[in-house]
PDB file of C-alpha atoms in Angstrom:
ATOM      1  CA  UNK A   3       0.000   0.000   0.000  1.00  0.00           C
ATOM      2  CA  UNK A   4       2.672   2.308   0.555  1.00  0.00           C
ATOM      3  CA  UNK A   5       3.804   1.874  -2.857  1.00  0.00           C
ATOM      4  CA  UNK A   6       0.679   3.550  -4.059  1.00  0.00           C
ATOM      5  CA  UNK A   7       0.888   6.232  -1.604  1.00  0.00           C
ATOM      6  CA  UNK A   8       4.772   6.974  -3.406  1.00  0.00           C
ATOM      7  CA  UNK A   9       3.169   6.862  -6.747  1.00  0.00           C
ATOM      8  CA  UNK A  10       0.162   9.273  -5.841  1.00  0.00           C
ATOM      9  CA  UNK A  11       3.095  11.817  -4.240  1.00  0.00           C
ATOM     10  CA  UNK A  12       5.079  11.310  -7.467  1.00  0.00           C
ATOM     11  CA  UNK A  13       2.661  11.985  -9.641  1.00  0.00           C
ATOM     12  CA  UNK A  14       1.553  15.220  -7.823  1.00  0.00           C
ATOM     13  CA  UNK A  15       5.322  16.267  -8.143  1.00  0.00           C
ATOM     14  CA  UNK A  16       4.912  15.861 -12.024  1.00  0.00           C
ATOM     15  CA  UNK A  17       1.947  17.481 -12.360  1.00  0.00           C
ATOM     16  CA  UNK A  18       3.161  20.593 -10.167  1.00  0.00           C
ATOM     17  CA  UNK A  19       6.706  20.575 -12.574  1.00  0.00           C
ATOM     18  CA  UNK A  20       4.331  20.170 -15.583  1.00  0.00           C
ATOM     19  CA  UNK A  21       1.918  22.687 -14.817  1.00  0.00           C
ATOM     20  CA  UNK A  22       3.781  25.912 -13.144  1.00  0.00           C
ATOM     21  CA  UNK A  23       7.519  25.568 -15.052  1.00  0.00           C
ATOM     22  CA  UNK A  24       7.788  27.103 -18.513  1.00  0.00           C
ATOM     23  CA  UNK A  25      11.321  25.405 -19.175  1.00  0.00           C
ATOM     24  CA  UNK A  26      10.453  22.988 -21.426  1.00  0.00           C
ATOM     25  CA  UNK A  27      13.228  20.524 -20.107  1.00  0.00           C
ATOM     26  CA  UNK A  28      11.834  20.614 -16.273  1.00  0.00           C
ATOM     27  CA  UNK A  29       7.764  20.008 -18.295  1.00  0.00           C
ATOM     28  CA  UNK A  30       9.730  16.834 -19.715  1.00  0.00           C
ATOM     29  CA  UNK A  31      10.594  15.701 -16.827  1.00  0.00           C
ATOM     30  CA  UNK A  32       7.871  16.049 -14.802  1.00  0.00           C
ATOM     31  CA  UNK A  33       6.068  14.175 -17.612  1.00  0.00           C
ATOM     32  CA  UNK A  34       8.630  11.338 -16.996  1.00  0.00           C
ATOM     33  CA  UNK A  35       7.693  11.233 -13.415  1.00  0.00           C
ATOM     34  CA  UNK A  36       4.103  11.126 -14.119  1.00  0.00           C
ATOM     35  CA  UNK A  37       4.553   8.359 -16.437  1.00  0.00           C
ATOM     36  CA  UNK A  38       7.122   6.164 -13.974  1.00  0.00           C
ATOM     37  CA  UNK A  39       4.758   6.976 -10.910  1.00  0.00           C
ATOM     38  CA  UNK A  40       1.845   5.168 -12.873  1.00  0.00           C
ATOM     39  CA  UNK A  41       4.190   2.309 -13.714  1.00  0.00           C
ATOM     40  CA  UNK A  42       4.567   1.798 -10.331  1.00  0.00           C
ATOM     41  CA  UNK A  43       0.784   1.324  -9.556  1.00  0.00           C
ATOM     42  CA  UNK A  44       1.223  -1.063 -12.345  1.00  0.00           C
ATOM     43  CA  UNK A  45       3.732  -3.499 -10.851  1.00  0.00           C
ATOM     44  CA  UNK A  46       2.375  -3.179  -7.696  1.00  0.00           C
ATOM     45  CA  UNK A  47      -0.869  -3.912  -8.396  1.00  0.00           C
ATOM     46  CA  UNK A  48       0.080  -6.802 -10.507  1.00  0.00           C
ATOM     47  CA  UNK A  49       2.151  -8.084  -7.869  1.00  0.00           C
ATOM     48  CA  UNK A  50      -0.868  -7.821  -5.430  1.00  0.00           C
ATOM     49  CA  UNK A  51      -2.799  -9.777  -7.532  1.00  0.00           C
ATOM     50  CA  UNK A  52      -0.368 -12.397  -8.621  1.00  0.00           C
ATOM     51  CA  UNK A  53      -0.657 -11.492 -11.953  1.00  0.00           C
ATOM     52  CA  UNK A  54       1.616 -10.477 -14.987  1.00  0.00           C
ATOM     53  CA  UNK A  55      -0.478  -8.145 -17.175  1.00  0.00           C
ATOM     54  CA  UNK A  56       0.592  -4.721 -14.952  1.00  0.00           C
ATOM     55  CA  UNK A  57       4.025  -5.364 -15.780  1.00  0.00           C
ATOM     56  CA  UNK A  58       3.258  -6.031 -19.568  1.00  0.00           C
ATOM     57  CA  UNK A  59       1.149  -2.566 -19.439  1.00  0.00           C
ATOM     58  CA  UNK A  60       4.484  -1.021 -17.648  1.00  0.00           C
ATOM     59  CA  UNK A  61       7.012  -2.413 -20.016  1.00  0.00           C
ATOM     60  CA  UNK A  62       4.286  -0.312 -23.112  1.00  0.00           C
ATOM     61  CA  UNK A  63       4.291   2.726 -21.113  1.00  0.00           C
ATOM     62  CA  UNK A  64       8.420   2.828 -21.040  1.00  0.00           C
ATOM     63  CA  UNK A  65       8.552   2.322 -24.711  1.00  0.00           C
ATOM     64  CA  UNK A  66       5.938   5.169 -24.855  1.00  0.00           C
ATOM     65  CA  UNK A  67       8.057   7.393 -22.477  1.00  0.00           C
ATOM     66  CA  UNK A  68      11.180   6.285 -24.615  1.00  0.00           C
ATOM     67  CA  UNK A  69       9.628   7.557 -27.939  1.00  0.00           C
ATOM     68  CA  UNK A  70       8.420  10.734 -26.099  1.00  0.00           C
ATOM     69  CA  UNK A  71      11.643  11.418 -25.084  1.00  0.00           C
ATOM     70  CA  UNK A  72      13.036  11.363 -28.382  1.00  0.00           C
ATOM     71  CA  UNK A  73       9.891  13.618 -29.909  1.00  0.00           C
ATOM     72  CA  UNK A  74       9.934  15.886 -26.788  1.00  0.00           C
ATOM     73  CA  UNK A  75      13.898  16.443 -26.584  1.00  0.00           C
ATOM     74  CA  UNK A  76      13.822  17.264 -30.591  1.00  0.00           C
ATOM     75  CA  UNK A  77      10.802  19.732 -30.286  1.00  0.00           C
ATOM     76  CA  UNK A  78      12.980  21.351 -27.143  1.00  0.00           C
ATOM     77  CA  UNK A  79      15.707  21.001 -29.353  1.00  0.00           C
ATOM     78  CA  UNK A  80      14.408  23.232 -32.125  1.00  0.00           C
ATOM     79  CA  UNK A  81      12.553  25.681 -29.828  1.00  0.00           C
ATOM     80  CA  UNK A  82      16.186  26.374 -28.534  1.00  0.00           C
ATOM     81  CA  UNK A  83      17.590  26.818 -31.752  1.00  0.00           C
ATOM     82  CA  UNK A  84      15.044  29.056 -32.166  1.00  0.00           C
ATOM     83  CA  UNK A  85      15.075  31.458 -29.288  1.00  0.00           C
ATOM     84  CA  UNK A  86      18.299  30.491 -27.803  1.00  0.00           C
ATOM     85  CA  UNK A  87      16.232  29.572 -24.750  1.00  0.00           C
ATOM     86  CA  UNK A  88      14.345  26.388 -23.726  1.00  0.00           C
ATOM     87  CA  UNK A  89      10.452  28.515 -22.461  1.00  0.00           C
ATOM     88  CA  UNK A  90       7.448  26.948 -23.583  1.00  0.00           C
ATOM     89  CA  UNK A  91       6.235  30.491 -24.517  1.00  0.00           C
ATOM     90  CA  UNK A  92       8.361  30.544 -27.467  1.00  0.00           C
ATOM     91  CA  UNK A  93       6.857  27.342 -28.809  1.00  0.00           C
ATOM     92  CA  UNK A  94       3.923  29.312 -31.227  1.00  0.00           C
ATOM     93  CA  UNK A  95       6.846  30.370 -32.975  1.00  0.00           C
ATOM     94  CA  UNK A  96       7.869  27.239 -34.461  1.00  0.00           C
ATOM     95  CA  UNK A  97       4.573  26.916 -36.620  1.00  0.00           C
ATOM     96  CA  UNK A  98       6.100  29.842 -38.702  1.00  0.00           C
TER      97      UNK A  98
END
């Protein structure tokens, strides 16, 4: 149970980074935390229940993460380039 509990506080630490930080590398990982916080709900409910479909759902969501990382870090990548900062605010301009 206090597994859970650590995933529920992670993933209120993601959301917070997420939501109130406009560097785009801090949004990322907040994102990550979100995603490994609900990974651990997975295992540990599958271990609770003595079965092995949480861990197959947690192995998806790190090849999800993976491939956001890659799409995320280019996108952060090119909004740097752009501005010669990381903010999210400049991130309209890259539809120009």
């Amino acid at each position: 149970m206090y597994y859970v509990v650590l995933a529920v506080i992670l993933f209120a630490i993601g959301g917070a980074a997420v939501l109130t930080r406009r560097n785009a590398i801090i949004a990322l990982l907040g994102v990550e935390l979100m995603l490994n916080s609900c990974n651990l709900v997975l295992v540990t409910f599958s271990r609770m229940w003595g079965n092995i479909e949480g861990q197959v759902f947690a192995f998806f969501v790190m090849v999800v993460a993976a491939a956001e990382v890659v799409v995320g870090l280019a996108i952060v990548v090119a909004i740097f380039r752009t501005n010669r900062s990381a903010s999210l605010d400049g991130a309209n301009q890259l539809k120009h």
